[in-house]
Short mmCIF file of C-alpha atoms in Angstrom, two decimals:
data_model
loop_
_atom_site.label_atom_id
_atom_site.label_comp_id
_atom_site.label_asym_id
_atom_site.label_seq_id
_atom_site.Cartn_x
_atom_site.Cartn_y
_atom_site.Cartn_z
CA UNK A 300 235.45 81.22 12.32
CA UNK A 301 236.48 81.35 8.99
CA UNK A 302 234.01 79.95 6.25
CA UNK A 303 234.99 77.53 3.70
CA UNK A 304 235.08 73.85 2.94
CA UNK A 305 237.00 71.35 4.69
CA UNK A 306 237.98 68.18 3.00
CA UNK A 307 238.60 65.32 4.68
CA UNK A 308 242.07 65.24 5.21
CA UNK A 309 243.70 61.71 4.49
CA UNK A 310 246.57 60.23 7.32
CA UNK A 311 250.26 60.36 7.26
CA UNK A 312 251.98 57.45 6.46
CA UNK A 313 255.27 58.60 7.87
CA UNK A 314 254.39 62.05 10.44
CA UNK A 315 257.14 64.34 12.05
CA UNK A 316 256.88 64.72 15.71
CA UNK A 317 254.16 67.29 15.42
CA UNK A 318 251.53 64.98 14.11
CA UNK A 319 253.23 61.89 16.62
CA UNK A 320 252.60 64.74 19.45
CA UNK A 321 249.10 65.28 18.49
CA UNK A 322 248.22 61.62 17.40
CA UNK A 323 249.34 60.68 20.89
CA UNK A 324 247.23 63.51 22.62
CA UNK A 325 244.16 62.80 20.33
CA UNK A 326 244.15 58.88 20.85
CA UNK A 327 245.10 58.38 24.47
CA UNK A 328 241.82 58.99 26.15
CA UNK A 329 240.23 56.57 23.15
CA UNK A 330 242.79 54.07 23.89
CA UNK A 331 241.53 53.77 27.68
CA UNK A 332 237.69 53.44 26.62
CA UNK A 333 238.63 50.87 24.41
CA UNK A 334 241.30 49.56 26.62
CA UNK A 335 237.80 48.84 29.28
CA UNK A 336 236.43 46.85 26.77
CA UNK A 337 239.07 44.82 25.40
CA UNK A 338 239.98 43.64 29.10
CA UNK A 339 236.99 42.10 29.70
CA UNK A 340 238.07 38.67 27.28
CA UNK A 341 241.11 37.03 28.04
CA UNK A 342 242.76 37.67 25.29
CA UNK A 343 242.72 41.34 26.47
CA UNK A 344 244.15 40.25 29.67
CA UNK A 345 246.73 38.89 28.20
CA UNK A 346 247.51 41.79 26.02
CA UNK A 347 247.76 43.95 29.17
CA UNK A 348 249.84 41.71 31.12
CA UNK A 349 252.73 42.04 28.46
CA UNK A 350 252.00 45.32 27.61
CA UNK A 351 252.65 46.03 31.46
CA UNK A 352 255.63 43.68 31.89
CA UNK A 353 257.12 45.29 28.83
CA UNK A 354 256.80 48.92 29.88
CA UNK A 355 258.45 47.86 33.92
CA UNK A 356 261.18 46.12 31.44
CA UNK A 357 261.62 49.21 29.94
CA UNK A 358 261.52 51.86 32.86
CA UNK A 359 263.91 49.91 34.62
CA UNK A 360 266.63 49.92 32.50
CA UNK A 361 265.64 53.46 31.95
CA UNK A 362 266.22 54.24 35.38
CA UNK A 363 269.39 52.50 35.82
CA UNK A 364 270.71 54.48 33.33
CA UNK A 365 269.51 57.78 34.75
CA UNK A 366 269.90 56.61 38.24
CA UNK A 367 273.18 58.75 38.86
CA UNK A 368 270.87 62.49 38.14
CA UNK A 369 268.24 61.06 41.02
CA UNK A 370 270.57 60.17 43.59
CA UNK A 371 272.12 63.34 42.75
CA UNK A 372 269.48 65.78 43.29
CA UNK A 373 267.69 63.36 46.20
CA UNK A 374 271.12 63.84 47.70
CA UNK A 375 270.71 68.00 48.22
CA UNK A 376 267.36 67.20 50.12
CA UNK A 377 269.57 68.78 53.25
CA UNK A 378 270.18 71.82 51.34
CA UNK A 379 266.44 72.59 52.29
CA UNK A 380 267.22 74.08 55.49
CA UNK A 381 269.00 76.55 53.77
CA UNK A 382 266.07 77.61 52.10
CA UNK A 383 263.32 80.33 54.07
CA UNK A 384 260.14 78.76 54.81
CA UNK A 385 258.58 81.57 53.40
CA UNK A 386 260.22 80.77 50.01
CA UNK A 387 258.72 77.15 49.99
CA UNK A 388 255.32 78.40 51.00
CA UNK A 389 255.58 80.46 48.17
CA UNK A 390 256.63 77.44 46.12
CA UNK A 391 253.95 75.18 47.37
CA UNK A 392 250.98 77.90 46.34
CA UNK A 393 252.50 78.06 42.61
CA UNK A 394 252.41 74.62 42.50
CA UNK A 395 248.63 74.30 44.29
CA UNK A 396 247.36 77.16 41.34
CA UNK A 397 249.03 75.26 38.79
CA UNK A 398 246.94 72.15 39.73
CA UNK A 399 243.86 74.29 40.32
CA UNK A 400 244.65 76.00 36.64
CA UNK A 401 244.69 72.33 35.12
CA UNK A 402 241.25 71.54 37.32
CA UNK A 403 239.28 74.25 35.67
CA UNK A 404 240.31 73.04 32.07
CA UNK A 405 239.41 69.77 32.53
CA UNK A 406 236.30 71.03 34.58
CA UNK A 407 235.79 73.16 31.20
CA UNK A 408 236.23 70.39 28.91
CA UNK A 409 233.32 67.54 30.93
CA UNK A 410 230.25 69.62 30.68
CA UNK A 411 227.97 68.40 33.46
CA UNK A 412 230.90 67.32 36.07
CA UNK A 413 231.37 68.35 39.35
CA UNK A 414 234.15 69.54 40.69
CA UNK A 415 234.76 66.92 43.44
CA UNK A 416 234.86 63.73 40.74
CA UNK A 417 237.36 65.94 38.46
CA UNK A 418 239.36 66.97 41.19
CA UNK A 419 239.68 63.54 42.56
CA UNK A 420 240.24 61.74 39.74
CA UNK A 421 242.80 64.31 38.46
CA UNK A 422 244.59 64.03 41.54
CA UNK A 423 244.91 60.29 41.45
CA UNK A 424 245.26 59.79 38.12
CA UNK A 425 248.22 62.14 38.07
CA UNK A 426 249.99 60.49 40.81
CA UNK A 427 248.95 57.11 39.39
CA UNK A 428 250.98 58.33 36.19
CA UNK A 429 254.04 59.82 38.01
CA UNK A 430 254.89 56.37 39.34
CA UNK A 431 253.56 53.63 36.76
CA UNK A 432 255.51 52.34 33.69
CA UNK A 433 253.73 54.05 30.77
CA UNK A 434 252.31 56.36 33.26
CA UNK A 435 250.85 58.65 31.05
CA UNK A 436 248.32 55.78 29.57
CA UNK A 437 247.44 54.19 32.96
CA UNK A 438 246.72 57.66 34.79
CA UNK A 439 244.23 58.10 32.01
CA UNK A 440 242.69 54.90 32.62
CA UNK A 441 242.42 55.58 36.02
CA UNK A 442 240.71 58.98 35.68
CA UNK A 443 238.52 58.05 32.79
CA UNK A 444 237.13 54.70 35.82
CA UNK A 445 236.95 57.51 38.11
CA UNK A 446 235.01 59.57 36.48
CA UNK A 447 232.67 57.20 34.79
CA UNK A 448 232.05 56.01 38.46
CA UNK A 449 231.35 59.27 39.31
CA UNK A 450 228.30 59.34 36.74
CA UNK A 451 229.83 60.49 33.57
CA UNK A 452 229.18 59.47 30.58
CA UNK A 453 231.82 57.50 28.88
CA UNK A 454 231.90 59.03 25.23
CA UNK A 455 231.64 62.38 27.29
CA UNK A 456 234.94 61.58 29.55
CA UNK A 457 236.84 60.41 26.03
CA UNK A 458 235.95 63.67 24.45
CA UNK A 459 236.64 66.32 27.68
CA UNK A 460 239.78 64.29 28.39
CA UNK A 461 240.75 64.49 25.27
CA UNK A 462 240.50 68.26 24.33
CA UNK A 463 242.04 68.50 27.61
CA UNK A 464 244.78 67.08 27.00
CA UNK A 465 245.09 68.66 23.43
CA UNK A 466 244.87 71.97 24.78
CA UNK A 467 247.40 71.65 27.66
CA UNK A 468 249.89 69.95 25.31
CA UNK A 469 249.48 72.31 23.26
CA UNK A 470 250.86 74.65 25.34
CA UNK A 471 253.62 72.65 25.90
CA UNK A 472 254.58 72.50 22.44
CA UNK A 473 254.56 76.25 21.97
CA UNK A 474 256.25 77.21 24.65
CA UNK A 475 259.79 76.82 23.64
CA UNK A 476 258.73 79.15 20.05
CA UNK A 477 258.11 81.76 21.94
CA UNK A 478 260.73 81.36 24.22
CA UNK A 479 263.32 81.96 22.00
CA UNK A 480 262.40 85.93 20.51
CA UNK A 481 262.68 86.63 24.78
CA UNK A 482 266.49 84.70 24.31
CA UNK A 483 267.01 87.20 21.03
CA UNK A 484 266.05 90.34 22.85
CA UNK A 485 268.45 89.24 25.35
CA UNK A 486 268.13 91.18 28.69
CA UNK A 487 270.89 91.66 31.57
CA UNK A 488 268.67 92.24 34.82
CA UNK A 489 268.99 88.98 37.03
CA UNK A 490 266.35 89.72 39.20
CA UNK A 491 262.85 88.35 39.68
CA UNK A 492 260.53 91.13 38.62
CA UNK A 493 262.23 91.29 35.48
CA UNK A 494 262.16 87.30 35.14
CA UNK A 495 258.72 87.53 36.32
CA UNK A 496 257.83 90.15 33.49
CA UNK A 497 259.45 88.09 31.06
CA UNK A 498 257.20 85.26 31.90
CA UNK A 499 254.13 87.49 31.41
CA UNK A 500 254.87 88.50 28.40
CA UNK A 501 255.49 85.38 26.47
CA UNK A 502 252.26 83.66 28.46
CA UNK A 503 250.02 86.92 27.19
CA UNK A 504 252.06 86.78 23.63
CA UNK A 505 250.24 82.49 23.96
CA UNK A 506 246.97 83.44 24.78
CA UNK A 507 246.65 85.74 21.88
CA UNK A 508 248.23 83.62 19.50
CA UNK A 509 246.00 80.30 21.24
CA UNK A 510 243.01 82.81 20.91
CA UNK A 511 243.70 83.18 16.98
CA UNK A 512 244.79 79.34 16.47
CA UNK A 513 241.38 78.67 17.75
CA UNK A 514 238.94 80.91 16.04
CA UNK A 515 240.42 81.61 12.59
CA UNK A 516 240.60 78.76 9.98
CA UNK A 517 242.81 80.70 8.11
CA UNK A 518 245.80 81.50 10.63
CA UNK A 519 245.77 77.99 11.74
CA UNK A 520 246.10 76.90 8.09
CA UNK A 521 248.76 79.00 7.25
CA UNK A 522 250.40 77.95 10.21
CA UNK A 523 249.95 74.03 9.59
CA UNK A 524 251.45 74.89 5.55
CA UNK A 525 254.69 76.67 7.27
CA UNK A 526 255.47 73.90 9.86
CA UNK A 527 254.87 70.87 6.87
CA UNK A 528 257.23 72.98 4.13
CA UNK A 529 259.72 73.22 6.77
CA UNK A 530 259.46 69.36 7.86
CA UNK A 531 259.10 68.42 4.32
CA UNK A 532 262.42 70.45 2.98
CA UNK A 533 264.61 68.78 6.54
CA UNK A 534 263.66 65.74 5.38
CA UNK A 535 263.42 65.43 1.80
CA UNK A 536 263.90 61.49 1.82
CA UNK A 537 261.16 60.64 4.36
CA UNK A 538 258.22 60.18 2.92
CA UNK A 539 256.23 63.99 2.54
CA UNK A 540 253.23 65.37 5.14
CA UNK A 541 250.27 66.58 2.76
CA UNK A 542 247.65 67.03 5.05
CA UNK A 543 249.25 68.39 8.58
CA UNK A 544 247.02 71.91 8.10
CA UNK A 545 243.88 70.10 7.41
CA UNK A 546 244.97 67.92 10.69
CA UNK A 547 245.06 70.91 12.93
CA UNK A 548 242.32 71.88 11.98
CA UNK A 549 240.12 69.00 12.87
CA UNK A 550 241.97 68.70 16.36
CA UNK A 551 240.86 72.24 17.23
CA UNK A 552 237.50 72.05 16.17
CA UNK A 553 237.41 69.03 18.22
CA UNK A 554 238.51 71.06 20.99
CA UNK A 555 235.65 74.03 20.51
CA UNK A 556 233.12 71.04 20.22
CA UNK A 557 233.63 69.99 23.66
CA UNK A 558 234.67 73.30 25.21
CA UNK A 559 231.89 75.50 23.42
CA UNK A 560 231.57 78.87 25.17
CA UNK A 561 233.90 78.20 27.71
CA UNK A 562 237.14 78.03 25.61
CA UNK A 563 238.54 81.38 26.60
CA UNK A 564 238.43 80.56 30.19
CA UNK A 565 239.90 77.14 29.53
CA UNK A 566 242.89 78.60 27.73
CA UNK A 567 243.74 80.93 29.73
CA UNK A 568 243.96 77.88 32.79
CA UNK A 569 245.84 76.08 29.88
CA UNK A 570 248.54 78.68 30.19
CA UNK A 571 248.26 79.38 34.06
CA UNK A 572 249.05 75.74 34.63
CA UNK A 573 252.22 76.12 33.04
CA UNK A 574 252.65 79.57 34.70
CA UNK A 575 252.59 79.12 37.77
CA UNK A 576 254.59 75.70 37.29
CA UNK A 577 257.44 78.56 36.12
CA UNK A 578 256.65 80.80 38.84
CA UNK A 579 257.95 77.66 41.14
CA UNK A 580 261.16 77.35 39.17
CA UNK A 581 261.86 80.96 39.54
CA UNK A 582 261.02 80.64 43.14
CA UNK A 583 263.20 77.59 43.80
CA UNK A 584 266.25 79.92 42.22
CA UNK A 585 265.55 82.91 43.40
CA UNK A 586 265.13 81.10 46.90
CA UNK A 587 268.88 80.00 47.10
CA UNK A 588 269.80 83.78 45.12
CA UNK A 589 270.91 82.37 41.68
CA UNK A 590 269.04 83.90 38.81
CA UNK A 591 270.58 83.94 35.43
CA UNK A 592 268.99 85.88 32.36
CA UNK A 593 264.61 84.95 32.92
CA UNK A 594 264.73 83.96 28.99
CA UNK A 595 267.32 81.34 29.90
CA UNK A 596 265.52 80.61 32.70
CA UNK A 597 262.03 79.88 30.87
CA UNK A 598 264.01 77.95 28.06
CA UNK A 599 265.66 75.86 30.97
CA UNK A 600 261.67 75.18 31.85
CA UNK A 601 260.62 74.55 28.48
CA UNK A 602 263.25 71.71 28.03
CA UNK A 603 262.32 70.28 31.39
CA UNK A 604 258.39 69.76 30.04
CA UNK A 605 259.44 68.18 27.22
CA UNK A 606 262.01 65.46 28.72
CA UNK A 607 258.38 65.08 31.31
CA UNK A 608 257.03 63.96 27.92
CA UNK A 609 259.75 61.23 27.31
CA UNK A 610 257.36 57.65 28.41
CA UNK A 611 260.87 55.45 29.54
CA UNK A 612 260.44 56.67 32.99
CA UNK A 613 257.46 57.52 34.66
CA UNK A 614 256.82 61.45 34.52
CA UNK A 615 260.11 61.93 33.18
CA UNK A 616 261.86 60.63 36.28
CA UNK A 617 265.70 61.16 36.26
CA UNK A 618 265.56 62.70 32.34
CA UNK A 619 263.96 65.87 33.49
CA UNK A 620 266.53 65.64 36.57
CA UNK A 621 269.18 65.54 34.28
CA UNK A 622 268.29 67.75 32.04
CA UNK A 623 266.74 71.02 33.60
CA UNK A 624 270.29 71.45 36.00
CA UNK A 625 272.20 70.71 32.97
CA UNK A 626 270.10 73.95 31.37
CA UNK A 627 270.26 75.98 34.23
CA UNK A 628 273.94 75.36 34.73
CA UNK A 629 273.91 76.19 30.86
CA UNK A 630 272.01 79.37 32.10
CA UNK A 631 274.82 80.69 34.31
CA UNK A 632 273.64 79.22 37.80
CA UNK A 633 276.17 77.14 39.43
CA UNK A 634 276.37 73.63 38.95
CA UNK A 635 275.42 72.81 42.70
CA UNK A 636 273.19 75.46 43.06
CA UNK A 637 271.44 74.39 39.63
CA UNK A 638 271.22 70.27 41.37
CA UNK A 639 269.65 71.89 44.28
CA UNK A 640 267.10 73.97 42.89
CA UNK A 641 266.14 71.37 40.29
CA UNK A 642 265.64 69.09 43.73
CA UNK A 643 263.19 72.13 44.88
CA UNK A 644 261.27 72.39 41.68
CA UNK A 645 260.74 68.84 41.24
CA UNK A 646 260.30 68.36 44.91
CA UNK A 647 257.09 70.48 44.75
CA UNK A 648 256.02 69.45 41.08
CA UNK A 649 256.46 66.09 41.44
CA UNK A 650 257.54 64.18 44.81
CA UNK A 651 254.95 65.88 46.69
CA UNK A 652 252.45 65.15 44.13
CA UNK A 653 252.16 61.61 44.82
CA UNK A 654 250.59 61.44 48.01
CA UNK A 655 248.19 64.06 46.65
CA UNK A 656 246.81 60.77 44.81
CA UNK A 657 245.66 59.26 48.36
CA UNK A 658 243.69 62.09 48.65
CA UNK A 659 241.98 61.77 45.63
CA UNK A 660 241.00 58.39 46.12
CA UNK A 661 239.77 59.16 49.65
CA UNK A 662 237.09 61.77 47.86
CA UNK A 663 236.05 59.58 45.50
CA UNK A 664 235.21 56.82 48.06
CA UNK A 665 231.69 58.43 47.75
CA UNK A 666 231.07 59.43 44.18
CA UNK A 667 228.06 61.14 43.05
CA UNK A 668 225.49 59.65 41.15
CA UNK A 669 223.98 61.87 38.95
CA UNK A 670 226.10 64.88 37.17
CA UNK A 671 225.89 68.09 38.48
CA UNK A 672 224.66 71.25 36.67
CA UNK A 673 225.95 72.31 33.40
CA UNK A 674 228.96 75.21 33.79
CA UNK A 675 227.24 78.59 33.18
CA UNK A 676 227.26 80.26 30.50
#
């Protein structure tokens, strides 16, 4: 990495949504270790139980109001049959390598684990927080029990889960950026290779860029100044960012603190999680023979993962719905053909997902006691 000094960079008072993003990344494991302890007096207890009651206030009305874009894309489940088997097999595999990618970064990220504990509690954590109010925080909880259980340390879960999360998220938040000089270029060949290709580029574009975020001080920095100027000039009455580089830069070297060696191969399952995860969209459209222009396409995906972001509704029930066949109709596809495929993407990403959670439990009925070796080198 670069050399130079790092001063301690003082917080926010008001942030944009970049520093919210990674505030709510960075803090979210913490808040589950200190979540444990808190519950154990009463007055934690009580915390949680209107904490709880206000976030199944909250996703209800949220789902009443988005109830119409789930009944809607529940209601093409009988479109399935017009689907090949072949094309959902090739669906489900996306989908299983997705899951596998995000396995090996958190795998990455606990030094020590083994793969059963992070693979259970992964699994039930995830479908913990596709169905709970505040999902996000109480699939955390869940994971961070599991693995603890499983012979973890608990400063060692906050930190893996952490970087984890900071590194997939990440992801997430780049994604649209490069998206859009694929959109620019334009491109007229509706066809998969060529959405496929499209795909591959932007993903190898991330790593390179991800590679350079996370070993020069110096193109991260830059980076942090650009994104605060801009903020800063939009909103010249809110009160200014001063220290967003400095910011970054202390969230990624926590990240190479707790991956160490390993952060290349952690990365690069950082991006494969998200994919394969568009391999299954493409699938689901090429599946029912609707593809629009592949940059559409992959912005179509990048505005599904962030409405998955939006807490109302547990893993973005009914917004992502809504929103990803609004996109893809948007994208050229046809409005019916855009509900059914957004019923095919979300079938495999998400309904199917849940009773993947049973199974995690089930292997974690015998959790180790000790740690298993540390990754090699």
């Amino acid at each position: 990495m670069d050399a130079g000094p790092r001063a301690e960079a003082p917080r926010a008072g008001v942030g944009d949504r970049l520093e919210q993003a990674i505030e709510h990344q960075t803090d979210l494991a913490a808040e589950v270790a200190r979540g444990e302890r808190e519950l154990e007096a009463p007055e934690g207890k009580r915390r949680s139980l209107k904490r709880t009651a206000f976030w199944l206030a909250l996703s209800a009305v949220s789902l009443y109001l988005v109830a119409p874009s789930i009944i809607e894309a529940l209601g093409s489940w009988r479109e399935i049959e017009k689907v090949s088997p072949g094309w959902l097999a090739v669906m489900a595999a996306l989908e299983g390598a997705a899951l596998a990618c995000l396995w090996l970064v958190q795998w990455a990220s606990l030094h020590g684990a083994r793969w059963q504990p992070v693979i259970a509690s992964q699994l039930a954590g995830n479908a913990l927080a596709k169905v709970a109010p505040g999902g996000g925080a109480m699939g955390s909880a869940l994971q961070y029990r599991m693995l603890v259980a499983a012979g973890l340390s608990p400063p060692a879960v906050v930190s893996g889960l952490t970087a984890s999360n900071l590194l997939v998220f990440s992801v997430v938040l780049a994604l649209p950026v490069f998206s859009i000089p694929a959109i620019l270029r334009g491109g007229v060949q509706h066809d998969l290779l060529n959405a496929a290709m499209v795909g591959l580029v932007v993903f190898a574009i991330l790593f390179a860029v991800g590679a350079l975020m996370l070993t020069s001080d110096r193109a991260l920095l830059w980076v942090g100044r650009a994104v605060q100027a801009v903020r800063n000039r939009l909103r010249r009455r809110a009160q200014p960012v001063q220290a967003l580089p400095q910011r970054l830069l202390g969230e990624r070297d926590r990240i190479l603190a707790t991956l160490g060696p390993h952060w290349k191969r952690a990365l690069a399952a950082a991006l494969g999680r998200w994919g394969f995860d568009f391999g299954c969209l493409l699938a689901a459209l090429k599946a029912l023979n609707e593809l629009p222009r592949p940059a559409l396409v992959l912005l179509a995906f990048c505005a599904a993962q962030v409405l998955a972001q939006i807490p109302l509704t547990p893993g973005g029930l009914g917004f992502v719905e809504a929103g990803l066949s609004a996109t893809l109709t948007l994208a050229g596809v046809p409005a019916g053909a855009a509900v059914i495929a957004t019923f095919l993407y979300r079938l495999f990403a998400y309904w199917l997902q849940l009773p993947l959670g049973l199974i995690g439990l089930g292997l974690n009925v015998r959790p180790a006691r000790h740690p298993g070796p540390a990754p090699p080198e």
